Each structure stands twice: as structure tokens, then as C-alpha cells.
XYZ file of C-alpha atoms in Angstrom:
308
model
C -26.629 10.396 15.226
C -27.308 8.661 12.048
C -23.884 6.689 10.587
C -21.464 9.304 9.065
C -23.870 12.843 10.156
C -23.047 15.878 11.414
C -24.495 18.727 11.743
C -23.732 21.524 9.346
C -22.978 25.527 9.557
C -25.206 27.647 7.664
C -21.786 28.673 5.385
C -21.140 25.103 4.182
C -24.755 23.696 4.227
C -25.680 22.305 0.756
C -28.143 19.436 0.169
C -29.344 17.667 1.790
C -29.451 20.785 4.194
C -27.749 20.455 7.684
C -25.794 17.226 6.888
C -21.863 16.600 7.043
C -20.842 13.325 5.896
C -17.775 11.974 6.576
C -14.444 10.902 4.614
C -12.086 8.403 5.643
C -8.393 8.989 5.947
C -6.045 6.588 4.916
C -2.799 6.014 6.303
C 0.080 6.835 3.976
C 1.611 3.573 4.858
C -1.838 1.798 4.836
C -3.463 3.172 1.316
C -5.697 0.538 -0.280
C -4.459 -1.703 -3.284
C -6.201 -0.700 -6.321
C -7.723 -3.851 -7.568
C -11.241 -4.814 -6.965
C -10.381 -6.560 -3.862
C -12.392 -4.477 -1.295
C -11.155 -6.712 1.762
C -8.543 -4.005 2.562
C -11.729 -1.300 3.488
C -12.670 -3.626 6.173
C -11.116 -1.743 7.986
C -13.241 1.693 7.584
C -15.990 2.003 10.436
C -19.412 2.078 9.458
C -20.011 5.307 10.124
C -18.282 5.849 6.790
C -20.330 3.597 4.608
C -23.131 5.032 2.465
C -25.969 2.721 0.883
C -29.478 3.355 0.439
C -30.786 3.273 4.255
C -27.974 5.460 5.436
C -30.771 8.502 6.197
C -30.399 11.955 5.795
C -30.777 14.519 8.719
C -34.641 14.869 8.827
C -35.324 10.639 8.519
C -35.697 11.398 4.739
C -32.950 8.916 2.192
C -29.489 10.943 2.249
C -29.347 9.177 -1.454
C -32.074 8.440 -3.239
C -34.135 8.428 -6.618
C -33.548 11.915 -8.396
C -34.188 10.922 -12.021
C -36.451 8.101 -13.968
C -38.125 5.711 -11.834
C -38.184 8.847 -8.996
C -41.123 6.493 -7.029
C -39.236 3.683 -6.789
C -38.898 2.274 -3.076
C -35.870 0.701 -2.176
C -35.413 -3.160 -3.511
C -32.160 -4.905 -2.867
C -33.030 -7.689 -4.849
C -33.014 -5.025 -7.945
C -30.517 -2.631 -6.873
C -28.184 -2.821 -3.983
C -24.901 -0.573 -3.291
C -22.182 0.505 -1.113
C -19.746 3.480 -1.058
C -17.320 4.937 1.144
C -15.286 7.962 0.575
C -11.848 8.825 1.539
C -8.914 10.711 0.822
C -5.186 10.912 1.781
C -3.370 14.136 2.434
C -0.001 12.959 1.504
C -1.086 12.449 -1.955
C -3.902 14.813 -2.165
C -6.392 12.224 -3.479
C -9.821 11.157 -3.195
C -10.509 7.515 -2.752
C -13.624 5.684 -3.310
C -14.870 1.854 -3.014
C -17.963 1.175 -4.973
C -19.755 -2.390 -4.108
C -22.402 -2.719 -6.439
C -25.030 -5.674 -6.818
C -27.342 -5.121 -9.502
C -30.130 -7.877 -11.007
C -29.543 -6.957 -14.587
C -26.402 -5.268 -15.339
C -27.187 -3.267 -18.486
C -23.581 -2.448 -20.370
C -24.956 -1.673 -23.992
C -25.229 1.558 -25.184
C -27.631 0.516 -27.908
C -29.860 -1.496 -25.841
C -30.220 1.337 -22.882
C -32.414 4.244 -22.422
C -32.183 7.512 -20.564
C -29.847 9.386 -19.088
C -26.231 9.100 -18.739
C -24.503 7.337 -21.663
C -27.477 5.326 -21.690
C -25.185 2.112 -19.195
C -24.748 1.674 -15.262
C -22.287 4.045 -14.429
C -22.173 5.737 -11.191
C -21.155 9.911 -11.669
C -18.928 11.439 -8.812
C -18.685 14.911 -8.669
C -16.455 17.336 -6.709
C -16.253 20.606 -5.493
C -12.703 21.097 -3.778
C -13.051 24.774 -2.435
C -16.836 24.017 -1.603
C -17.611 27.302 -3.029
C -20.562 26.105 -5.448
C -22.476 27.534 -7.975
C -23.229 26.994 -11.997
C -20.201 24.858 -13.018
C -22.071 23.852 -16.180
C -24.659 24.625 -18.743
C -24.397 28.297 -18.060
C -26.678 30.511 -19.892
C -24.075 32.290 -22.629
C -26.013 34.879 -23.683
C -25.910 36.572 -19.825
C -22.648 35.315 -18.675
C -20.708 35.277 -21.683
C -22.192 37.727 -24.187
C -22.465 34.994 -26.576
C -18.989 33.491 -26.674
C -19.792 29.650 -26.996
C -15.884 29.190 -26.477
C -15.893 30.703 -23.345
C -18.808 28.778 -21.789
C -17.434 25.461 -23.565
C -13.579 26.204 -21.080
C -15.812 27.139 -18.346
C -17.470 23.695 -17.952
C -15.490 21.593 -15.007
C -13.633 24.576 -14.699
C -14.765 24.776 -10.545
C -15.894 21.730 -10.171
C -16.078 18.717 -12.376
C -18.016 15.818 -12.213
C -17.732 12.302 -14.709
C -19.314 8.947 -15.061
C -17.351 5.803 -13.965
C -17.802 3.390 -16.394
C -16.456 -0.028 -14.951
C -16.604 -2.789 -17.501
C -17.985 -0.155 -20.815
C -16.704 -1.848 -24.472
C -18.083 1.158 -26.322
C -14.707 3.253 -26.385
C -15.515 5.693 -23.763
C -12.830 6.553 -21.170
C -13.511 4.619 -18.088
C -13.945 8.493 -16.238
C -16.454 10.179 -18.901
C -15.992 13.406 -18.477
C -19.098 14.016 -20.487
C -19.488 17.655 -20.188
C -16.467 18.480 -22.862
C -14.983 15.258 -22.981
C -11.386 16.345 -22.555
C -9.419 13.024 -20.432
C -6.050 14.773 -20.033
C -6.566 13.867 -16.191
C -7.924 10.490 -16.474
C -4.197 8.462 -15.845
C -1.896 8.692 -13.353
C -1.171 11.111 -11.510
C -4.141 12.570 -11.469
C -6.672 9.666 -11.810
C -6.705 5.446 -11.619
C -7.343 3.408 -12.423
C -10.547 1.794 -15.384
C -8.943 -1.344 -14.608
C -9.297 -1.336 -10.794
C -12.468 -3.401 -10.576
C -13.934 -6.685 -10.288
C -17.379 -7.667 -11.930
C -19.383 -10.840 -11.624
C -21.563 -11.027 -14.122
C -22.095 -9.882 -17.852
C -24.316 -7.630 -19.674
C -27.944 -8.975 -19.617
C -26.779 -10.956 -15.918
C -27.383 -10.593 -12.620
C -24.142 -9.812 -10.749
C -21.800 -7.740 -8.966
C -19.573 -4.917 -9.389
C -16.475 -4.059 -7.401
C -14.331 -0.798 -7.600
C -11.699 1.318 -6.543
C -10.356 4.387 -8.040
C -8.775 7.945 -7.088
C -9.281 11.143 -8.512
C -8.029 15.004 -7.951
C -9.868 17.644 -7.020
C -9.328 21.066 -9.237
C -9.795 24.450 -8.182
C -9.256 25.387 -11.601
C -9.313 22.895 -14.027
C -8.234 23.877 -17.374
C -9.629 21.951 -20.330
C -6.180 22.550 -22.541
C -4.326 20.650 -19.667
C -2.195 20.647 -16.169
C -0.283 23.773 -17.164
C -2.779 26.343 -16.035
C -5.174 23.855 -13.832
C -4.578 24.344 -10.149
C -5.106 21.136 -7.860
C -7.089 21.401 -4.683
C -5.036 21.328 -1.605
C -7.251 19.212 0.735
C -6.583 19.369 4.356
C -7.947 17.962 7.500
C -10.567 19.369 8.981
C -11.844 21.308 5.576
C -15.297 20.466 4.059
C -15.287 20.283 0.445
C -18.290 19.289 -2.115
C -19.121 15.578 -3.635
C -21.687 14.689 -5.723
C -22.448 10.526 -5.996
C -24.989 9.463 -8.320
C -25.294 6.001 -8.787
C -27.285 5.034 -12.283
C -29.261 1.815 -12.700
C -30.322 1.791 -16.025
C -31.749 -1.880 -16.571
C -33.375 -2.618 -20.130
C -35.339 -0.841 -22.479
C -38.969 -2.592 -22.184
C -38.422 -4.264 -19.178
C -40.924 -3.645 -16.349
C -38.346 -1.569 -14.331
C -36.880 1.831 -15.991
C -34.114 3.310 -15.469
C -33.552 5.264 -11.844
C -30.843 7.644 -11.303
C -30.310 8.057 -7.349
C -28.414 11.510 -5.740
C -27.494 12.351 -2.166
C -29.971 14.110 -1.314
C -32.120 13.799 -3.930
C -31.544 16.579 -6.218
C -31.765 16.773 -10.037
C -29.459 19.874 -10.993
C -26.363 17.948 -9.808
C -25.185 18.056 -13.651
C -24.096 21.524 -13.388
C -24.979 23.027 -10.221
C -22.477 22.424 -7.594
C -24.664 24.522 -4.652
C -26.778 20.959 -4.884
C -23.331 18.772 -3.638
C -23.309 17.084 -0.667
C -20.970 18.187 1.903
C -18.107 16.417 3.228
C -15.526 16.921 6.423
C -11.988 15.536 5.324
C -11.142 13.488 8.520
C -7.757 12.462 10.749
C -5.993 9.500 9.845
C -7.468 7.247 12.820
C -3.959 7.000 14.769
C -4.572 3.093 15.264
C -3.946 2.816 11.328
C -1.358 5.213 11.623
C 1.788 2.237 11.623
C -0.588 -0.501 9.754
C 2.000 -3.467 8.182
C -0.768 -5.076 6.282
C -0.247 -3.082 3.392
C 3.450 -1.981 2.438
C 3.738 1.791 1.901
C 5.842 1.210 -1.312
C 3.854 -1.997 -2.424
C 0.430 -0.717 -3.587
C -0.524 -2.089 -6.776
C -1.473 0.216 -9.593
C -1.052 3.334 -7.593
C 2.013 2.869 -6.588
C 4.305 4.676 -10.035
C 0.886 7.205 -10.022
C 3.080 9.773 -8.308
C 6.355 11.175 -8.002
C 8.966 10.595 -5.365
């Protein structure tokens, strides 16, 4: 079994097809400090990890080039990266680490090309109830009659998606939620934190990128704020929908272009949640269950996110 694969049921298979990945849970007592400092996801298995050899179910890349430089092969000394997601059921989060080396790290708008706020970002996407479909870009002539307010609420409404911008200076929320651009949910509670990383290196540089952040997932996310959104009750044991797209956009006239990468490989991930990858919430591994390392009232930015 290839790290972090299972095998899928025909009712939550999306792409790549007949893959399960795997999420992490944390400890209650035990969730990570977010800082930058990855040392405390150590302690995830491998199994959980996701970089660009982790395959997909047929041998194919389970994330690969999607967008730009689609026939690129994989080159570490260019573009090298790490992920692992996880979630906690206390708080009803989604955690992510992000380790990110890239040889030019390309942080100006004007200077970029492409896709994607035209900067390395990496967009993470998700679909709590798994239930897919156009969450995006629908066509408002046939599903709206023509209402261009009604198809502007109904983006993110199901599923939502954004662009984490670690170490941007053009004004953009860290979590560009790009579609409407509405950042009600980008603080605590509900998000954190565009501080929570650690980057060596500057625009124009070779360097590295390290980051940790939470987000929540929204059944029904409503663009005029929390009153009428409804928050995704994950559970163990439930499958849900993520889309990870990490975005290496380099420098205009360089010899490299830009490359966006997908699980899976798709290019509809914008606004087509049927293309997420899925995911299989997991137990807390009972061995972490009573971890001291990490107090459960002592963790860093996260710890005033929610309410006692």
C-alpha cells in the first residue's frame, strides 16, 4: 500500500479515482503550536506525509503538474514540498504543515506571470459534506436565470477553496479567498493564523518556507457572515473533500514557467469540487492521547482562537 492509500467506495471516489488519503488526528492535549516550528509534526507517521513521489493508486503522481509547465518532471533542486493534513474533533479544525523549499521564491505581484495572484501560494480547498459538484463559476444564465447576485453568494457557498499567501506585501489577506474576496472567516475562530510561518529566504532567493495554519470547513458558507453559515461537523471515520494545489510561479523570462501542481492532476479544481481529493478523518493514535510535550492550555496563537 502506497504511504497514506486506501482504497475507495464507488460513493466517495473523486480524483484521483479509488484513492483515500489519510488525515492525522491530533490530540486535544497535544495540538501543534502555531509558529513555523514544524518539529512538533515529528511526530505524524509517514504514511501521512504528501510530497511529490507519494503515488497515486495506479503508480501515476497523486499530486502533480495540472497547470503551466504541465511536462515538467519532478526536480527538487527547483521545487521541493511537504504537506500533511490533520484535523481535531474537539475543535472542529483542519490542520495543515506546509514545508516548502523552492530555488527562486517569486513574492511580487508585478514581476509574476500566470495564474493565481500571479506569487507562490499554495490553494487548499475543502469540501466538508464531500457532496461535490459546481461550487464556482456556474453558468447564470441556466442556473440562475440571469441573477449575477445570486451566482456571486453562491460561490464558496459548498465548498470554498483560497490561496495561502505566506510572506505576500501586496495587501492581500494571507487566506485569499479569491473567488468573492469576502475574509469574514480569515481570524480566529474560524481561521489562523498569516503569521504562523517561517521563511528563509527573500523574493528573488533561494529558500525555504515553513507553515502552519487551521481553517473550518462550511457546509454553508454565507458570504454576508457567521450568522447564516453552518460549520461542518467533522467526525471520525467520515471522508470529506480537500483540494491542495501548490503554485510555483518562478520569474517572468526565466527558463522555467510557472507550474501549478493538483492531487491528482486535475485542472477544474477552481470550481468543481467532484475533482477533490478524498480524505478519511482518522482516530487520535491513543499513544498521543496523554502527550505532556505540548500543554493543552499553552498553544501559541491558537490558544484565545476559541471559546471555553
Amino acid at each position: 500500500m502506497a504511504a497514506g492509500l486506501l482504497s475507495a467506495s464507488a460513493a466517495s471516489a473523486h480524483i484521483p479515482e479509488g484513492a483515500v488519503w489519510l488525515a492525522w488526528q491530533w490530540p486535544t492535549s497535544a495540538l501543534p503550536t502555531l509558529d513555523g516550528d514544524l518539529s512538533e509534526w515529528q511526530v505524524v507517521p509517514n504514511d501521512f506525509v504528501i510530497d511529490q513521489f507519494t503515488p497515486g493508486p495506479d503508480g501515476s503522481p497523486g499530486i502533480g503538474p495540472a497547470e503551466g509547465n504541465i511536462e515538467r518532471e519532478v526536480d527538487v533542486s527547483d521545487l521541493a514540498f511537504r504537506l500533511i493534513v490533520s484535523w481535531n474533533e474537539d475543535r472542529n479544525r483542519l490542520f495543515m504543515m506546509w514545508d516548502r523549499f523552492d530555488n527562486i521564491i517569486d513574492l511580487d505581484v508585478a514581476g509574476g506571470e500566470g495564474c493565481c495572484g500571479q506569487i507562490d501560494t499554495i490553494e487548499f480547498g475543502v469540501d466538508g459534506d464531500n457532496s461535490g459538484g459546481i461550487y464556482s463559476g456556474h453558468d447564470v444564465e441556466e442556473v440562475f436565470g440571469g441573477d449575477e447576485e445570486a451566482a456571486q453568494q453562491a460561490k464558496g457557498r459548498q465548498a470554498q477553496t483560497a490561496h495561502m499567501r505566506f510572506g505576500a506585501t501586496d495587501g492581500k489577506p494571507w487566506k485569499w479567498n479569491w473567488q468573492h474576496e469576502v475574509n469574514w472567516d480569515n481570524d480566529p475562530p474560524f481561521s489562523c493564523c498569516g503569521d504562523s510561518f517561517v521563511m528563509d529566504g527573500a523574493h528573488g532567493t533561494e529558500g525555504t518556507t515553513k507553515a502552519e495554519w487551521y481553517i473550518t470547513a462550511w457546509d454553508e458558507f454565507d458570504q454576508d457572515g457567521v450568522g447564516e453559515s453552518v460549520e461542518h461537523d467533522l467526525q471520525e471515520g467520515d471522508i470529506i473533500g480537500i483540494q491542495i494545489s501548490p503554485v510555483d510561479m518562478d520569474i517572468e523570462g526565466e527558463d522555467d514557467p510557472g507550474t501549478k501542481w493538483s492531487m491528482g492532476s486535475p485542472r477544474d479544481v477552481w470550481n468543481n469540487a467532484s475533482s477533490f481529493t478524498d480524505f478519511l478523518l482518522m482516530p487520535v493514535d491513543e499513544s498521543l492521547a496523554n502527550a505532556t510535550n505540548v500543554e493543552s492550555d499553552s498553544w501559541g496563537h491558537i490558544k484565545a482562537s476559541f471559546a471555553k
